Every structure is written in structure tokens, then in C-alpha cells.
Coordinates of C-alpha atoms in Angstrom, one line a residue:
X441 CA 96.3 124.3 104.0
X442 CA 93.9 121.4 105.0
X443 CA 91.3 123.9 106.1
X444 CA 91.6 125.8 102.8
X445 CA 91.3 122.6 100.9
X446 CA 88.2 121.5 102.8
X447 CA 86.7 124.9 102.2
X448 CA 87.5 124.8 98.5
X449 CA 86.2 121.3 97.7
X450 CA 84.3 120.0 100.7
X451 CA 80.6 119.4 101.1
X452 CA 79.7 119.3 97.4
X453 CA 77.2 116.5 96.3
X454 CA 78.4 113.2 94.8
X455 CA 76.7 113.9 91.5
X456 CA 78.6 117.1 91.1
X457 CA 81.9 115.2 91.4
X458 CA 80.7 112.7 88.7
X459 CA 80.0 115.7 86.4
X460 CA 83.4 117.1 87.3
X461 CA 85.1 113.8 86.5
X462 CA 83.3 113.6 83.2
X463 CA 84.4 117.2 82.4
X464 CA 88.1 116.4 83.1
X465 CA 88.1 113.1 81.2
X466 CA 86.4 114.7 78.2
X467 CA 88.7 117.7 78.1
X468 CA 91.8 115.4 78.4
X469 CA 90.9 114.1 75.0
X470 CA 89.6 117.2 73.3
X471 CA 92.0 117.1 70.4
X472 CA 89.9 117.3 67.2
X473 CA 88.7 120.9 67.3
X474 CA 92.1 122.3 68.5
X475 CA 94.0 120.6 65.6
X476 CA 91.3 120.5 63.0
X477 CA 92.8 123.4 60.9
X478 CA 96.3 121.9 60.9
X479 CA 94.9 118.4 60.1
X480 CA 92.9 119.7 57.1
X481 CA 95.8 121.7 55.6
X482 CA 98.8 119.5 56.5
X483 CA 97.4 116.0 56.3
X484 CA 94.4 116.4 53.9
X485 CA 96.0 119.1 51.9
X486 CA 93.0 121.4 51.7
X487 CA 93.4 125.1 51.1
X488 CA 93.1 127.6 54.0
X489 CA 89.8 128.8 52.7
X490 CA 88.5 125.2 52.5
X491 CA 89.7 124.6 56.1
X492 CA 88.0 127.8 57.2
X493 CA 84.7 126.8 55.8
X494 CA 84.9 123.4 57.6
X495 CA 85.6 125.1 60.9
X496 CA 82.9 127.7 60.2
X497 CA 80.4 124.9 59.7
X498 CA 81.4 123.4 63.1
X499 CA 80.5 126.8 64.6
X500 CA 77.1 126.9 62.8
X501 CA 76.3 123.3 64.0
X502 CA 77.4 124.3 67.5
X503 CA 75.1 127.3 67.6
X504 CA 72.2 125.1 66.5
X505 CA 73.2 122.4 69.0
X506 CA 73.2 124.7 72.0
X507 CA 69.7 125.9 71.2
X508 CA 68.3 122.5 70.5
X509 CA 70.2 121.0 73.5
X510 CA 68.7 123.6 75.8
X511 CA 65.1 122.9 74.7
X512 CA 65.6 119.1 74.9
X513 CA 67.2 119.3 78.4
X514 CA 64.0 120.9 79.7
X515 CA 61.5 118.9 77.7
X516 CA 63.2 115.5 77.4
X517 CA 65.5 115.6 80.4
X518 CA 69.1 116.3 81.2
X519 CA 70.4 112.7 81.1
X520 CA 68.7 111.6 77.8
X521 CA 70.0 114.8 76.1
X522 CA 73.5 114.3 77.4
X523 CA 73.6 110.6 76.4
X524 CA 72.3 111.2 72.9
X525 CA 74.7 114.1 72.4
X526 CA 77.8 112.3 73.8
X527 CA 77.2 108.9 72.0
X528 CA 76.5 110.8 68.8
X529 CA 79.6 113.0 69.1
X530 CA 81.8 109.9 69.8
X531 CA 80.6 108.2 66.6
X532 CA 80.9 111.4 64.5
X533 CA 84.5 111.8 65.7
X534 CA 85.4 108.5 64.1
X535 CA 83.3 109.3 61.0
X536 CA 85.2 112.6 60.5
X537 CA 88.6 110.9 61.1
X538 CA 87.8 108.3 58.4
X539 CA 86.2 110.8 55.9
X540 CA 88.3 111.7 52.8
X541 CA 85.9 113.4 50.5
X542 CA 85.5 117.2 51.2
X543 CA 81.7 117.0 51.1
X544 CA 81.7 114.2 53.7
X545 CA 84.1 116.2 55.9
X546 CA 81.8 119.3 55.7
X547 CA 78.7 117.2 56.6
X548 CA 80.5 115.3 59.4
X549 CA 81.9 118.5 60.9
X550 CA 78.6 120.3 60.9
X551 CA 77.0 117.3 62.7
X552 CA 79.8 117.0 65.1
X553 CA 79.4 120.6 66.1
X554 CA 75.7 120.1 66.6
X555 CA 76.1 117.0 68.9
X556 CA 79.2 118.2 70.8
X557 CA 77.6 121.5 71.7
X558 CA 74.2 120.1 72.5
X559 CA 75.5 118.5 75.6
X560 CA 76.6 121.8 77.2
X561 CA 73.1 123.2 78.2
X562 CA 72.0 119.9 79.7
X563 CA 75.3 119.5 81.6
X564 CA 75.2 123.0 83.0
X565 CA 71.5 122.7 83.9
X566 CA 72.2 119.4 85.8
X567 CA 75.0 121.1 87.7
X568 CA 72.7 123.9 88.8
X569 CA 70.0 121.3 89.7
X570 CA 72.3 119.4 92.1
X571 CA 74.5 122.2 93.7
X572 CA 72.8 124.4 96.3
X573 CA 72.9 128.1 95.5
X574 CA 75.4 128.9 98.3
X575 CA 77.9 126.4 96.8
X576 CA 77.6 127.4 93.1
X577 CA 80.6 129.8 93.1
X578 CA 82.8 127.0 94.4
X579 CA 81.3 124.4 92.1
X580 CA 81.7 126.5 88.9
X581 CA 85.2 127.5 89.9
X582 CA 86.1 123.8 90.3
X583 CA 84.5 122.9 87.0
X584 CA 86.4 125.8 85.2
X585 CA 89.6 124.5 86.8
X586 CA 89.0 121.0 85.4
X587 CA 88.3 122.4 81.9
X588 CA 91.5 124.3 81.8
X589 CA 93.6 121.5 83.4
X590 CA 92.2 119.1 80.8
X591 CA 92.7 121.6 78.0
X592 CA 96.4 122.2 78.9
X593 CA 97.2 118.5 79.1
X594 CA 95.2 117.7 75.9
X595 CA 97.3 120.2 73.9
X596 CA 100.4 118.3 74.9
X597 CA 98.9 114.9 74.2
X598 CA 97.5 116.1 70.9
X599 CA 100.9 117.1 69.7
X600 CA 102.3 113.7 70.5
X601 CA 99.4 111.8 69.0
X602 CA 99.7 113.9 65.8
X603 CA 103.3 112.8 65.3
X604 CA 102.1 109.1 65.3
X605 CA 99.0 109.5 63.1
X606 CA 96.3 112.1 62.8
X607 CA 93.7 109.4 63.0
X608 CA 94.8 108.8 66.6
X609 CA 93.5 112.2 67.5
X610 CA 90.0 111.3 66.4
X611 CA 90.2 107.8 68.1
X612 CA 91.3 109.2 71.5
X613 CA 88.8 112.1 71.4
X614 CA 86.0 109.6 70.6
X615 CA 87.2 107.3 73.4
X616 CA 87.2 110.0 76.1
X617 CA 83.8 111.2 74.9
X618 CA 82.5 107.6 75.1
X619 CA 83.9 107.2 78.7
X620 CA 82.1 110.4 79.7
X621 CA 78.9 109.1 78.2
X622 CA 79.3 105.8 80.1
X623 CA 79.8 107.7 83.4
X624 CA 76.5 109.6 82.6
X625 CA 74.7 106.3 81.7
X626 CA 75.8 104.3 84.8
X627 CA 76.2 106.8 87.6
X628 CA 74.2 109.9 86.9
X629 CA 70.5 110.3 87.8
X630 CA 68.0 112.5 86.1
X631 CA 67.6 115.9 87.9
X632 CA 65.1 117.8 85.8
X633 CA 62.5 119.5 88.1
X634 CA 59.0 118.1 87.9
X635 CA 56.7 119.9 85.6
X636 CA 53.7 121.7 87.0
X637 CA 50.4 120.1 86.2
X638 CA 48.4 121.5 83.3
X639 CA 46.4 124.5 84.5
X640 CA 48.7 125.1 87.4
X641 CA 51.6 126.8 85.6
X642 CA 53.9 128.7 87.9
X643 CA 55.9 131.9 87.3
X644 CA 58.8 129.9 85.9
X645 CA 56.9 128.0 83.3
X646 CA 57.2 128.6 79.6
X647 CA 59.0 127.9 76.4
X648 CA 61.9 129.3 74.4
X649 CA 59.8 132.3 73.4
X650 CA 59.3 133.1 77.0
X651 CA 63.1 133.0 77.5
X652 CA 63.6 135.3 74.5
X653 CA 61.2 137.8 76.0
X654 CA 63.1 137.9 79.3
X655 CA 64.7 141.4 78.8
X656 CA 66.7 141.2 82.1
X657 CA 68.4 138.0 81.0
X658 CA 68.8 139.1 77.3
X659 CA 70.3 142.4 78.5
X660 CA 72.8 140.4 80.6
X661 CA 73.7 138.3 77.6
X662 CA 74.1 141.4 75.4
X663 CA 76.5 143.0 77.9
X664 CA 78.4 139.7 78.2
X665 CA 78.8 139.3 74.4
X666 CA 80.9 142.4 74.2
X667 CA 83.2 141.1 76.9
X668 CA 83.5 137.8 75.0
X669 CA 84.5 139.6 71.8
X670 CA 87.4 141.1 73.7
X671 CA 88.4 137.9 75.4
X672 CA 88.5 136.0 72.1
X673 CA 91.1 138.4 70.7
X674 CA 93.7 136.2 72.3
X675 CA 93.0 133.5 69.6
X676 CA 92.7 135.8 66.6
X677 CA 94.4 139.2 66.7
X678 CA 97.0 138.6 69.5
X679 CA 99.1 136.1 67.5
X680 CA 99.1 138.5 64.5
X681 CA 100.1 141.4 66.7
X682 CA 103.0 139.4 68.2
X683 CA 104.3 138.2 64.8
X684 CA 104.3 141.8 63.5
X685 CA 106.7 142.6 66.4
X686 CA 109.0 139.9 65.0
X687 CA 108.1 137.2 67.6
X688 CA 107.7 133.6 66.5
X689 CA 104.7 131.3 66.7
X690 CA 106.5 129.3 69.4
X691 CA 106.8 132.5 71.4
X692 CA 103.1 133.1 71.1
X693 CA 102.6 129.5 72.2
X694 CA 104.4 129.9 75.6
X695 CA 103.0 133.3 76.2
X696 CA 99.4 132.1 75.8
X697 CA 100.2 129.0 77.9
X698 CA 100.6 131.4 80.8
X699 CA 96.8 131.7 80.8
X700 CA 96.2 128.0 81.4
X701 CA 99.0 127.7 83.9
X702 CA 97.8 130.6 86.0
X703 CA 94.2 129.3 86.0
X704 CA 95.3 125.8 87.0
X705 CA 97.5 127.2 89.8
X706 CA 95.2 129.8 91.1
X707 CA 91.5 129.1 90.3
X708 CA 90.9 127.1 93.5
X709 CA 91.7 130.2 95.5
X710 CA 89.1 132.4 93.7
X711 CA 85.9 131.3 95.6
X712 CA 87.3 132.6 98.8
X713 CA 88.0 135.9 97.2
X714 CA 84.6 136.4 95.6
X715 CA 82.3 134.3 97.7
X716 CA 79.4 136.3 99.2
X717 CA 80.1 139.4 97.2
X718 CA 77.7 141.2 94.9
X719 CA 77.9 139.3 91.5
X720 CA 77.4 142.5 89.4
X721 CA 80.4 144.2 91.2
X722 CA 82.5 141.1 90.7
X723 CA 81.7 141.0 87.0
X724 CA 82.4 144.7 86.6
X725 CA 85.8 144.3 88.4
X726 CA 86.6 141.3 86.3
X727 CA 85.7 143.2 83.1
X728 CA 87.8 146.1 84.1
X729 CA 90.9 143.9 84.8
X730 CA 90.4 142.2 81.5
X731 CA 90.3 145.5 79.8
X732 CA 93.5 146.7 81.5
X733 CA 95.3 143.5 80.4
X734 CA 94.3 143.8 76.8
X735 CA 94.8 147.6 76.8
X736 CA 98.4 147.2 77.9
X737 CA 99.0 145.1 74.8
X738 CA 99.1 148.3 72.9
X739 CA 102.4 149.1 74.5
X740 CA 103.9 145.6 74.2
X741 CA 106.9 145.0 72.0
X742 CA 108.7 142.2 73.8
X743 CA 107.6 138.7 74.8
X744 CA 107.8 139.4 78.5
X745 CA 105.4 142.4 78.2
X746 CA 102.9 140.3 76.2
X747 CA 103.2 137.7 78.9
X748 CA 102.5 140.3 81.6
X749 CA 99.4 141.5 79.7
X750 CA 98.2 137.8 79.6
X751 CA 98.7 137.5 83.4
X752 CA 96.5 140.6 84.0
X753 CA 93.6 139.7 81.8
X754 CA 93.7 136.1 83.0
X755 CA 93.2 137.3 86.6
X756 CA 90.1 139.1 85.4
X757 CA 88.9 136.0 83.6
X758 CA 89.5 133.9 86.8
X759 CA 87.2 136.0 89.0
X760 CA 84.6 136.6 86.2
X761 CA 84.0 133.1 85.0
X762 CA 82.4 131.6 88.1
X763 CA 80.4 134.8 88.6
X764 CA 79.1 134.5 85.1
X765 CA 78.0 131.0 85.6
X766 CA 76.3 131.6 88.9
X767 CA 74.5 134.7 87.5
X768 CA 73.1 132.7 84.6
X769 CA 72.0 129.9 87.1
X770 CA 70.3 132.4 89.4
X771 CA 68.5 134.1 86.5
X772 CA 67.2 130.8 85.1
X773 CA 63.7 129.6 86.2
X774 CA 63.9 126.0 87.5
X775 CA 61.8 124.6 84.7
X776 CA 63.7 126.5 82.0
X777 CA 67.3 126.0 83.0
X778 CA 68.2 124.1 79.9
X779 CA 66.9 126.9 77.6
X780 CA 68.6 129.6 79.5
X781 CA 71.9 127.7 79.5
X782 CA 71.4 127.1 75.8
X783 CA 71.0 130.8 75.2
X784 CA 74.1 131.5 77.3
X785 CA 76.1 129.0 75.2
X786 CA 74.7 130.7 72.1
X787 CA 76.0 134.0 73.3
X788 CA 79.5 132.5 73.5
X789 CA 79.2 131.2 70.0
X790 CA 78.1 134.6 68.8
X791 CA 80.9 136.4 70.6
X792 CA 83.5 133.9 69.3
X793 CA 82.3 134.3 65.8
X794 CA 82.2 138.2 66.0
X795 CA 85.7 138.4 67.7
X796 CA 87.9 137.7 64.7
X797 CA 85.7 139.8 62.4
X798 CA 85.6 142.9 64.6
X799 CA 89.2 142.5 65.8
X800 CA 90.5 141.8 62.3
X801 CA 88.9 144.8 60.7
X802 CA 90.1 147.1 63.5
X803 CA 93.6 145.8 63.3
X804 CA 93.8 146.0 59.5
X805 CA 92.3 149.5 59.1
X806 CA 93.2 151.3 62.4
X807 CA 96.2 149.4 63.7
X808 CA 97.2 147.5 66.8
X809 CA 97.2 150.4 69.1
X810 CA 93.6 151.3 68.3
X811 CA 92.6 147.7 68.6
X812 CA 94.0 147.2 72.1
X813 CA 92.9 150.6 73.5
X814 CA 89.5 149.9 72.0
X815 CA 89.4 146.6 73.9
X816 CA 90.0 148.6 77.2
X817 CA 87.1 151.0 76.3
X818 CA 84.8 148.1 75.5
X819 CA 85.5 146.4 78.8
X820 CA 85.1 149.6 80.7
X821 CA 81.6 150.0 79.1
X822 CA 80.9 146.3 79.9
X823 CA 81.8 147.0 83.6
X824 CA 79.4 150.0 83.6
X825 CA 76.7 147.8 82.0
X826 CA 77.0 145.2 84.8
X827 CA 76.8 147.9 87.5
X828 CA 73.8 149.6 85.9
X829 CA 71.8 146.4 85.3
X830 CA 72.8 144.8 88.6
X831 CA 69.7 146.0 90.6
X832 CA 67.3 144.6 88.1
X833 CA 69.1 141.2 88.3
X834 CA 68.9 141.2 92.0
X835 CA 65.2 141.9 91.9
X836 CA 64.7 139.1 89.4
X837 CA 66.8 136.6 91.4
X838 CA 64.8 137.5 94.5
X839 CA 61.6 136.9 92.6
X840 CA 62.8 133.5 91.4
X841 CA 64.0 132.5 94.9
X842 CA 62.2 129.3 96.2
X843 CA 61.2 131.4 99.3
X844 CA 59.3 133.8 97.1
X845 CA 55.5 133.2 96.9
X846 CA 54.3 131.5 93.8
X847 CA 52.0 133.7 91.7
X848 CA 50.7 134.2 88.3
X849 CA 53.5 135.2 85.8
X850 CA 54.2 138.9 86.1
X851 CA 54.9 141.0 83.0
X852 CA 58.6 140.7 82.1
X853 CA 60.3 144.0 83.1
X854 CA 62.8 146.0 81.3
X855 CA 66.2 146.7 82.8
X856 CA 65.1 150.0 84.2
X857 CA 61.6 149.0 85.1
X858 CA 61.2 148.1 88.8
X859 CA 59.3 145.1 90.0
X860 CA 56.6 146.6 92.1
X861 CA 55.6 143.3 93.7
X862 CA 59.1 141.8 94.1
X863 CA 60.4 141.0 97.5
X864 CA 63.3 143.0 98.8
X865 CA 66.6 142.1 97.2
X866 CA 68.8 139.9 99.3

């Protein structure tokens, strides 16, 4: 057991553990977004449509924030971007908690989404900066574990805080965000790679337009978005499907809690399973397992069967998440890591926004069976997409490797277009 523990957590740099600690503390107090709909309808007595508009504006602000945060992380620096976003988010939590007018709530929620999500690209870029390539699967697995542990505990804490006073949700959330910002201010050092002198731009220099022209990376994001749309069904159409089977909201609560419990108990074992394996194949296998899990929901009529389906797609999520993170890191040129992480976060925002629309329309017009079998088909296609585009990713990663010779920027290839001058894939 000690040998496994050392293999799972040993040898990672101090700055990674500071980032990990900040993640855990911040997630322990992540109350506001989880309970925002209940707060707006139950405590502020707004209608469901008004609450939906507020939450939608948070998403719009978040999409803008991830893009802006990625650019600032590369131009301004990881640490200044994180500090500005975290201190701003902490202040806006309190503003939102004290706001009574609907217009004020709309404005505060939009700004909160912008500042809260702007920190993510800088955070991820800093983690890639400090963790060596061979340790990234472990590092991202540990970070994902902290996110889910904090989320699970925060859900319990939020319920207790809401019984006392909803304002306490905003105060505690602001407090944990502030603590995370102070950790960043006092202990973290800037890690942004030095810029190349003017006139000596390397192959990884460029702006957001350059990132948007990277067809290999955009193809990866496009494939991933379809998988995200399927994954996010657990928050939109799954509870509706369960209630149509006569199951209560409380039953949905414990069924979906299986996801967090399984991740907390098993995520630390994942790096040993997937370490050293071809990322495209791991992503394809994870997608296929997720598809099987959601596909089985078509035949679920009892709570235990729904729980079984959650167990299956959670296993796929557990092996896919660190591979996703390491793939994005490997495809990101050193001087543009913030932008690439911002685009990755934006793809998650897009998938999360599309999920309830696509799932809801399918569920309403074609029924639950078509929805869940359709999820399996989509995941199977995502798996094929990862396998087909895997070789082009390997060539790109080899080209971006520090051991590759620095040259003038080559034309950005398409998925199927080989890199004639690329070194052999490792």
C-alpha cells in the first residue's frame, strides 16, 4: 500500500501541491452556482424563467471569461490573471448575495461567471508549466480527485448553510475563494515561459487567431464536445427520465451521488492503469464505456439499474478525464498554453449549453429510449474520432516536443495531412 501511495502522489513539485490545495479549498466552498436556482426561486421568489435567465447569463459570462483568461494568462502572466480573477470573484459573491433588485442580480451573475471562469485557463496552464510531461497523468488525476472530493463535501455543507441563511452560502463561497487567492499571492511563483525576442519567433509563437487555425487541436475539441454533450445528460435529462419512472428527487440524489463517491474512492488508482498508454486509445475506450453506461439507461426502470448505469459511465469518465487534460497540455505550444486551455474550457461551456437543448428535444419528441441509445451511438462515434485523429495528434506532439529542432512555423496541417518534416512519433 505504501508503494502504491508513493507511486500515486510522490515526486510531484511543491507548486503543484499548492495548486492542488487551492483547488480543494475552493471546491469545498463552491456553494453559489450549485444552489443558485433554488436560492432565486425559493428565497428571492423569482419565476423559473427568471432564474433560468440568471443562470444562462452566468454561462455567457463564463464563456467570455475562459477566452479572456486564456489570453491574459499568456500575455499578462498566470499569477496576475489568477489573482485578479479570484479577488474579483470573491467580491462579486458578496455583491450577488446582497443584491435584491433583479437587474442587479443579472449584472452581478454575469460578472461573477466572467471572473470565476477566467481563472481556469491560467490555473491549468500553470499546472502544465510546473509538472513534467511524464507526471501529468498523475497530476491531473489528483487534481480531478480533489475537485470531486471538494464538490461532494460542499454539497453537504451547502445544504446545512442554506438552512441557516442563504446569505451564508455567498459568504462561505467568497471566503474559500479569498483563501485560494491568498495562497496564490503568498506562495505561488509566476511560471509563464519567457517570450522569444522580437524577430526570433519560434514555432509555438502566435495569438488567439493562430490557435483558432490549429486544425488538429480544433478537431480534437470538436470530437470532445460531442462527448461532453452526452456526459452532461446526467444533469438535465437523467433526472427527468427517473421521475417519469416514478422515482423521487431524493432517489435521483443518491443515484447521482454514486458518481462522486466512486471517483473519490477510485481515481487515485487510475494513473497506474492508463500511465504510458496511447492517449487516443484511452480516450476512445473511455468514450465507449461512457456510451455503454448511458445506453443502458434505456432499459432502466428501477433505482438500482439507474445506479448501475452511473457506475459504468463513471468508470469511463475516470479514465478519460486525466487523458483529456494531458492531451490538451501536450497539444499546447509553451507560449500559448493559456489560450489553448481557454479554448478547451470554452468547449466545455459549449457542450454544457448544448446538452440540455439536444437532450431535451430528443427526449420530448423521440422518447427516453431513443435518447439513451442515441447517447451510445454518439459516444461510439467519438471513440472512432479519437482513433482516427490519434496519429495526427502524435505527430503534432512530437513536433512540439522540446527535443524537436526549432524552425520557422510550418503550415498548420489538417487531420489527414501528414507532417512531412515531423520527427517520428514517440
